[in-house]
GROMACS .gro file of C-alpha atoms in nm:
model
  345
    1UNK     CA    1  12.645   9.215  -1.328
    2UNK     CA    2  12.616   8.966  -1.617
    3UNK     CA    3  12.957   8.797  -1.635
    4UNK     CA    4  12.857   8.511  -1.406
    5UNK     CA    5  12.543   8.328  -1.301
    6UNK     CA    6  12.345   8.528  -1.048
    7UNK     CA    7  12.292   8.335  -0.724
    8UNK     CA    8  12.132   8.627  -0.540
    9UNK     CA    9  11.797   8.780  -0.625
   10UNK     CA   10  11.726   9.129  -0.491
   11UNK     CA   11  11.356   9.208  -0.499
   12UNK     CA   12  11.200   9.539  -0.405
   13UNK     CA   13  10.832   9.616  -0.374
   14UNK     CA   14  10.871   9.952  -0.546
   15UNK     CA   15  11.123  10.133  -0.765
   16UNK     CA   16  11.136  10.405  -0.500
   17UNK     CA   17  11.313  10.159  -0.269
   18UNK     CA   18  11.602  10.102  -0.512
   19UNK     CA   19  11.802  10.421  -0.426
   20UNK     CA   20  11.749  10.345  -0.056
   21UNK     CA   21  11.932  10.012  -0.082
   22UNK     CA   22  12.213  10.132  -0.307
   23UNK     CA   23  12.482   9.993  -0.075
   24UNK     CA   24  12.357   9.637  -0.128
   25UNK     CA   25  12.430   9.657  -0.500
   26UNK     CA   26  12.761   9.833  -0.438
   27UNK     CA   27  12.889   9.570  -0.196
   28UNK     CA   28  12.806   9.281  -0.426
   29UNK     CA   29  12.970   9.463  -0.716
   30UNK     CA   30  13.285   9.515  -0.508
   31UNK     CA   31  13.286   9.147  -0.408
   32UNK     CA   32  13.238   9.035  -0.769
   33UNK     CA   33  12.917   8.848  -0.688
   34UNK     CA   34  12.641   8.855  -0.947
   35UNK     CA   35  12.284   8.943  -0.855
   36UNK     CA   36  11.951   8.983  -1.031
   37UNK     CA   37  11.735   9.286  -0.940
   38UNK     CA   38  11.356   9.260  -0.958
   39UNK     CA   39  11.053   9.476  -0.876
   40UNK     CA   40  10.779   9.254  -0.734
   41UNK     CA   41  10.506   9.392  -0.513
   42UNK     CA   42  10.340   9.172  -0.251
   43UNK     CA   43  10.027   9.387  -0.281
   44UNK     CA   44  10.011   9.515  -0.639
   45UNK     CA   45  10.149   9.206  -0.819
   46UNK     CA   46  10.086   8.924  -0.569
   47UNK     CA   47  10.058   8.647  -0.829
   48UNK     CA   48  10.384   8.741  -1.002
   49UNK     CA   49  10.556   8.786  -0.667
   50UNK     CA   50  10.451   8.439  -0.550
   51UNK     CA   51  10.521   8.272  -0.884
   52UNK     CA   52  10.873   8.414  -0.902
   53UNK     CA   53  10.937   8.309  -0.541
   54UNK     CA   54  10.834   7.951  -0.622
   55UNK     CA   55  11.072   7.952  -0.920
   56UNK     CA   56  11.376   8.085  -0.732
   57UNK     CA   57  11.541   7.746  -0.688
   58UNK     CA   58  11.484   7.620  -1.042
   59UNK     CA   59  11.612   7.954  -1.171
   60UNK     CA   60  11.943   7.883  -0.998
   61UNK     CA   61  11.919   8.129  -0.710
   62UNK     CA   62  12.056   8.048  -0.365
   63UNK     CA   63  11.912   8.339  -0.167
   64UNK     CA   64  11.667   8.627  -0.203
   65UNK     CA   65  11.706   8.971  -0.049
   66UNK     CA   66  11.358   9.118  -0.016
   67UNK     CA   67  11.346   9.490   0.063
   68UNK     CA   68  11.022   9.656   0.167
   69UNK     CA   69  10.889   9.940   0.379
   70UNK     CA   70  10.576  10.008   0.581
   71UNK     CA   71  10.355   9.699   0.591
   72UNK     CA   72  10.660   9.522   0.438
   73UNK     CA   73  10.494   9.193   0.348
   74UNK     CA   74  10.731   9.115   0.061
   75UNK     CA   75  10.999   8.926   0.263
   76UNK     CA   76  10.750   8.712   0.453
   77UNK     CA   77  10.539   8.633   0.148
   78UNK     CA   78  10.852   8.544  -0.048
   79UNK     CA   79  10.965   8.312   0.232
   80UNK     CA   80  10.625   8.143   0.236
   81UNK     CA   81  10.673   8.036  -0.127
   82UNK     CA   82  11.029   7.901  -0.114
   83UNK     CA   83  11.261   7.696   0.107
   84UNK     CA   84  11.560   7.907   0.007
   85UNK     CA   85  11.696   8.153   0.264
   86UNK     CA   86  11.519   8.490   0.244
   87UNK     CA   87  11.683   8.801   0.389
   88UNK     CA   88  11.441   9.073   0.492
   89UNK     CA   89  11.561   9.430   0.448
   90UNK     CA   90  11.339   9.685   0.630
   91UNK     CA   91  11.331  10.011   0.434
   92UNK     CA   92  11.325  10.343   0.620
   93UNK     CA   93  10.983  10.513   0.618
   94UNK     CA   94  10.880  10.874   0.669
   95UNK     CA   95  10.627  10.837   0.949
   96UNK     CA   96  10.774  10.562   1.167
   97UNK     CA   97  11.137  10.574   1.052
   98UNK     CA   98  11.132  10.209   0.947
   99UNK     CA   99  11.010  10.065   1.277
  100UNK     CA  100  10.694   9.953   1.098
  101UNK     CA  101  10.905   9.782   0.832
  102UNK     CA  102  11.122   9.602   1.088
  103UNK     CA  103  10.836   9.472   1.299
  104UNK     CA  104  10.643   9.362   0.990
  105UNK     CA  105  10.937   9.147   0.881
  106UNK     CA  106  11.110   9.008   1.187
  107UNK     CA  107  10.827   8.850   1.389
  108UNK     CA  108  10.757   8.568   1.142
  109UNK     CA  109  10.553   8.269   1.267
  110UNK     CA  110  10.725   7.941   1.344
  111UNK     CA  111  10.794   7.746   1.028
  112UNK     CA  112  10.853   8.037   0.789
  113UNK     CA  113  11.180   8.209   0.882
  114UNK     CA  114  11.309   8.537   0.742
  115UNK     CA  115  11.658   8.654   0.832
  116UNK     CA  116  11.599   9.022   0.908
  117UNK     CA  117  11.876   9.285   0.912
  118UNK     CA  118  11.859   9.632   1.062
  119UNK     CA  119  11.647   9.920   0.932
  120UNK     CA  120  11.789  10.051   0.607
  121UNK     CA  121  12.100   9.837   0.651
  122UNK     CA  122  12.130   9.731   0.288
  123UNK     CA  123  12.504   9.662   0.301
  124UNK     CA  124  12.457   9.410   0.581
  125UNK     CA  125  12.185   9.238   0.378
  126UNK     CA  126  12.428   9.205   0.087
  127UNK     CA  127  12.712   9.085   0.311
  128UNK     CA  128  12.486   8.823   0.467
  129UNK     CA  129  12.366   8.705   0.124
  130UNK     CA  130  12.726   8.685   0.000
  131UNK     CA  131  12.830   8.483   0.304
  132UNK     CA  132  12.545   8.239   0.242
  133UNK     CA  133  12.607   8.181  -0.129
  134UNK     CA  134  12.986   8.160  -0.082
  135UNK     CA  135  12.955   7.929   0.218
  136UNK     CA  136  13.127   7.643   0.035
  137UNK     CA  137  13.376   7.847  -0.171
  138UNK     CA  138  13.703   7.904   0.015
  139UNK     CA  139  13.846   8.158  -0.230
  140UNK     CA  140  13.536   8.377  -0.228
  141UNK     CA  141  13.515   8.352   0.150
  142UNK     CA  142  13.874   8.477   0.174
  143UNK     CA  143  13.778   8.776  -0.043
  144UNK     CA  144  13.474   8.855   0.172
  145UNK     CA  145  13.687   8.835   0.486
  146UNK     CA  146  13.936   9.075   0.330
  147UNK     CA  147  13.661   9.323   0.236
  148UNK     CA  148  13.528   9.309   0.590
  149UNK     CA  149  13.875   9.313   0.751
  150UNK     CA  150  13.812   8.992   0.942
  151UNK     CA  151  14.127   8.872   1.117
  152UNK     CA  152  14.257   8.516   1.111
  153UNK     CA  153  14.321   8.267   0.834
  154UNK     CA  154  14.028   8.062   0.707
  155UNK     CA  155  14.082   7.688   0.758
  156UNK     CA  156  14.022   7.457   0.463
  157UNK     CA  157  13.752   7.223   0.590
  158UNK     CA  158  13.608   6.907   0.441
  159UNK     CA  159  13.238   6.902   0.515
  160UNK     CA  160  13.118   6.544   0.515
  161UNK     CA  161  12.803   6.650   0.700
  162UNK     CA  162  12.652   6.992   0.772
  163UNK     CA  163  12.731   7.136   1.112
  164UNK     CA  164  12.516   7.388   1.299
  165UNK     CA  165  12.692   7.597   1.561
  166UNK     CA  166  12.502   7.734   1.860
  167UNK     CA  167  12.662   7.993   2.086
  168UNK     CA  168  12.532   8.164   2.398
  169UNK     CA  169  12.656   8.313   2.722
  170UNK     CA  170  12.694   8.065   3.005
  171UNK     CA  171  12.379   8.056   3.218
  172UNK     CA  172  12.143   8.179   2.944
  173UNK     CA  173  11.787   8.104   3.046
  174UNK     CA  174  11.653   7.922   2.741
  175UNK     CA  175  11.300   7.785   2.721
  176UNK     CA  176  11.364   7.411   2.762
  177UNK     CA  177  11.075   7.299   2.542
  178UNK     CA  178  11.143   7.539   2.257
  179UNK     CA  179  11.518   7.491   2.273
  180UNK     CA  180  11.475   7.113   2.261
  181UNK     CA  181  11.239   7.150   1.965
  182UNK     CA  182  11.504   7.348   1.775
  183UNK     CA  183  11.772   7.086   1.846
  184UNK     CA  184  11.534   6.807   1.748
  185UNK     CA  185  11.457   6.979   1.418
  186UNK     CA  186  11.825   7.019   1.334
  187UNK     CA  187  11.877   6.650   1.404
  188UNK     CA  188  11.567   6.564   1.198
  189UNK     CA  189  11.711   6.758   0.902
  190UNK     CA  190  12.039   6.567   0.928
  191UNK     CA  191  12.261   6.837   1.080
  192UNK     CA  192  12.523   6.786   1.346
  193UNK     CA  193  12.508   7.038   1.629
  194UNK     CA  194  12.790   7.188   1.834
  195UNK     CA  195  12.686   7.398   2.134
  196UNK     CA  196  12.942   7.628   2.294
  197UNK     CA  197  12.912   7.866   2.589
  198UNK     CA  198  13.103   8.191   2.591
  199UNK     CA  199  13.195   8.463   2.835
  200UNK     CA  200  13.075   8.790   2.675
  201UNK     CA  201  13.342   8.982   2.865
  202UNK     CA  202  13.628   8.769   2.729
  203UNK     CA  203  13.698   8.892   2.375
  204UNK     CA  204  13.972   8.637   2.312
  205UNK     CA  205  13.747   8.358   2.436
  206UNK     CA  206  13.469   8.463   2.199
  207UNK     CA  207  13.714   8.469   1.908
  208UNK     CA  208  13.851   8.126   2.001
  209UNK     CA  209  13.499   7.984   2.009
  210UNK     CA  210  13.417   8.125   1.666
  211UNK     CA  211  13.745   7.998   1.521
  212UNK     CA  212  13.663   7.647   1.647
  213UNK     CA  213  13.331   7.652   1.465
  214UNK     CA  214  13.498   7.784   1.149
  215UNK     CA  215  13.758   7.507   1.166
  216UNK     CA  216  13.492   7.241   1.204
  217UNK     CA  217  13.303   7.373   0.901
  218UNK     CA  218  12.988   7.522   1.055
  219UNK     CA  219  12.741   7.626   0.783
  220UNK     CA  220  12.585   7.882   1.020
  221UNK     CA  221  12.618   7.998   1.379
  222UNK     CA  222  12.306   8.069   1.583
  223UNK     CA  223  12.386   8.315   1.861
  224UNK     CA  224  12.129   8.327   2.138
  225UNK     CA  225  12.094   8.663   2.310
  226UNK     CA  226  11.886   8.720   2.621
  227UNK     CA  227  11.664   9.022   2.676
  228UNK     CA  228  11.599   9.115   3.036
  229UNK     CA  229  11.634   9.377   3.306
  230UNK     CA  230  11.879   9.176   3.513
  231UNK     CA  231  12.065   9.017   3.223
  232UNK     CA  232  12.095   9.142   2.868
  233UNK     CA  233  12.318   8.962   2.617
  234UNK     CA  234  12.119   9.061   2.311
  235UNK     CA  235  12.429   9.221   2.159
  236UNK     CA  236  12.613   8.890   2.118
  237UNK     CA  237  12.494   8.812   1.762
  238UNK     CA  238  12.633   9.146   1.642
  239UNK     CA  239  12.964   9.084   1.820
  240UNK     CA  240  13.005   8.738   1.666
  241UNK     CA  241  12.907   8.855   1.317
  242UNK     CA  242  13.196   9.102   1.318
  243UNK     CA  243  13.462   8.833   1.362
  244UNK     CA  244  13.348   8.566   1.115
  245UNK     CA  245  13.224   8.523   0.759
  246UNK     CA  246  13.007   8.226   0.860
  247UNK     CA  247  12.641   8.338   0.843
  248UNK     CA  248  12.525   8.442   1.190
  249UNK     CA  249  12.164   8.390   1.298
  250UNK     CA  250  12.050   8.606   1.588
  251UNK     CA  251  11.795   8.452   1.822
  252UNK     CA  252  11.667   8.694   2.089
  253UNK     CA  253  11.494   8.525   2.380
  254UNK     CA  254  11.289   8.674   2.659
  255UNK     CA  255  11.068   8.567   2.945
  256UNK     CA  256  10.745   8.764   2.940
  257UNK     CA  257  10.705   9.107   2.783
  258UNK     CA  258  11.008   9.218   2.583
  259UNK     CA  259  10.888   9.551   2.447
  260UNK     CA  260  10.996   9.904   2.525
  261UNK     CA  261  10.993  10.002   2.890
  262UNK     CA  262  11.070  10.337   3.057
  263UNK     CA  263  11.438  10.233   3.078
  264UNK     CA  264  11.450  10.096   2.724
  265UNK     CA  265  11.290  10.330   2.473
  266UNK     CA  266  11.497  10.228   2.172
  267UNK     CA  267  11.426   9.950   1.926
  268UNK     CA  268  11.454   9.622   2.119
  269UNK     CA  269  11.620   9.454   1.819
  270UNK     CA  270  11.885   9.722   1.782
  271UNK     CA  271  12.134   9.551   2.010
  272UNK     CA  272  12.116   9.233   1.803
  273UNK     CA  273  12.142   9.399   1.462
  274UNK     CA  274  12.392   9.680   1.533
  275UNK     CA  275  12.734   9.690   1.691
  276UNK     CA  276  12.789   9.981   1.930
  277UNK     CA  277  13.137  10.126   1.890
  278UNK     CA  278  13.280  10.318   2.189
  279UNK     CA  279  13.245  10.689   2.120
  280UNK     CA  280  13.086  10.630   1.780
  281UNK     CA  281  12.743  10.568   1.634
  282UNK     CA  282  12.639  10.204   1.619
  283UNK     CA  283  12.688  10.039   1.283
  284UNK     CA  284  12.486   9.767   1.118
  285UNK     CA  285  12.595   9.404   1.124
  286UNK     CA  286  12.522   9.111   0.891
  287UNK     CA  287  12.298   8.921   1.133
  288UNK     CA  288  11.998   8.717   1.020
  289UNK     CA  289  11.765   8.829   1.297
  290UNK     CA  290  11.482   8.604   1.408
  291UNK     CA  291  11.177   8.712   1.604
  292UNK     CA  292  11.171   8.691   1.981
  293UNK     CA  293  11.167   8.329   2.104
  294UNK     CA  294  11.155   8.195   1.746
  295UNK     CA  295  11.377   7.897   1.822
  296UNK     CA  296  11.221   7.687   1.546
  297UNK     CA  297  11.286   7.953   1.285
  298UNK     CA  298  11.652   7.977   1.384
  299UNK     CA  299  11.686   7.603   1.327
  300UNK     CA  300  11.499   7.620   0.999
  301UNK     CA  301  11.706   7.908   0.865
  302UNK     CA  302  12.020   7.708   0.944
  303UNK     CA  303  11.876   7.409   0.760
  304UNK     CA  304  11.783   7.627   0.462
  305UNK     CA  305  12.144   7.742   0.435
  306UNK     CA  306  12.273   7.385   0.471
  307UNK     CA  307  12.022   7.270   0.209
  308UNK     CA  308  12.194   7.482  -0.055
  309UNK     CA  309  12.497   7.251  -0.036
  310UNK     CA  310  12.340   6.929   0.094
  311UNK     CA  311  12.035   6.840  -0.122
  312UNK     CA  312  11.914   6.578   0.124
  313UNK     CA  313  11.871   6.852   0.387
  314UNK     CA  314  11.666   7.067   0.149
  315UNK     CA  315  11.435   6.773   0.074
  316UNK     CA  316  11.372   6.726   0.445
  317UNK     CA  317  11.297   7.096   0.486
  318UNK     CA  318  11.046   7.074   0.198
  319UNK     CA  319  10.879   6.774   0.363
  320UNK     CA  320  10.858   6.961   0.693
  321UNK     CA  321  10.701   7.264   0.527
  322UNK     CA  322  10.444   7.040   0.361
  323UNK     CA  323  10.342   6.898   0.700
  324UNK     CA  324  10.281   7.254   0.820
  325UNK     CA  325  10.064   7.327   0.517
  326UNK     CA  326   9.872   7.001   0.557
  327UNK     CA  327   9.801   7.083   0.922
  328UNK     CA  328   9.639   7.413   0.820
  329UNK     CA  329   9.435   7.242   0.548
  330UNK     CA  330   9.304   6.987   0.798
  331UNK     CA  331   9.203   7.260   1.042
  332UNK     CA  332   9.023   7.444   0.765
  333UNK     CA  333   8.830   7.127   0.678
  334UNK     CA  334   8.731   7.089   1.042
  335UNK     CA  335   8.608   7.447   1.085
  336UNK     CA  336   8.409   7.423   0.760
  337UNK     CA  337   8.241   7.101   0.870
  338UNK     CA  338   8.191   7.163   1.242
  339UNK     CA  339   8.218   7.538   1.284
  340UNK     CA  340   8.413   7.713   1.557
  341UNK     CA  341   8.300   7.494   1.848
  342UNK     CA  342   8.602   7.253   1.839
  343UNK     CA  343   8.835   7.553   1.847
  344UNK     CA  344   8.674   7.713   2.152
  345UNK     CA  345   8.723   7.417   2.383
   0.00000   0.00000   0.00000
């Protein structure tokens, strides 16, 4: 599309991935949202890939969809070079059916978030990108809601300050230290925070909660889902994403090992990234999935979205990222001068 300025970049690591993500292009075309396709390999053209990532903001982009399969380093490497939101799209692979792609993308380290969608779920990546770039455009949001058949009128809100919504089931066992760190970061970046508990069994209550956050102008909604044998609410991000056009960030949390067990052989992220329909195959949802217990990244991804419309937030995110880089540089200086001994204590 060339009739309007492209706010979304779609980068693939290989031309062979382009047919696999056809639905991403088709959705954006149907929504009338311009995009710019690129082929940039994290491994074969690393300098060009990094350079183009650094130039995303000055080139006028708001978000990058990075699609990759296998080792799938493209989304994470792109995110390491920009403070714009990066959506990771795991491409299906022959040998591991895309599980390698998903795990390579979603478990990003604290400080460098990637919003990961489900394996091969290119339409959800496009929907999520559209929701982010149209976050402050009521008319385009109405069109997206119509395309997705989202019920309820969209309130006209006046955002004087960015608001971050946080939703979880009552009694969710969050990690107090990590949860507090996420809230502190949001406050540090200048965001207001509204935390609401929901009853997962009360559909009307969930909808009412989401409508409240829409009415108050939330720029994003982080939905915390718990993974566990006794309690599993990991499906909540998918449920919420189906009833709102506000970008939904999925934060799965777990105490101890969260991998596959004899009673859970499927992908542990599937519940967060797909909505199971009674009597039908689960369908993908536009959820920006974070890695397990990546509270900080959920807060940062929210701030990155807010920073698109509130420049002062983006500047604070840039400053935060620079402190992370400086910390690594200082540690490198120490290990070069004193060896590994200080790090073994």
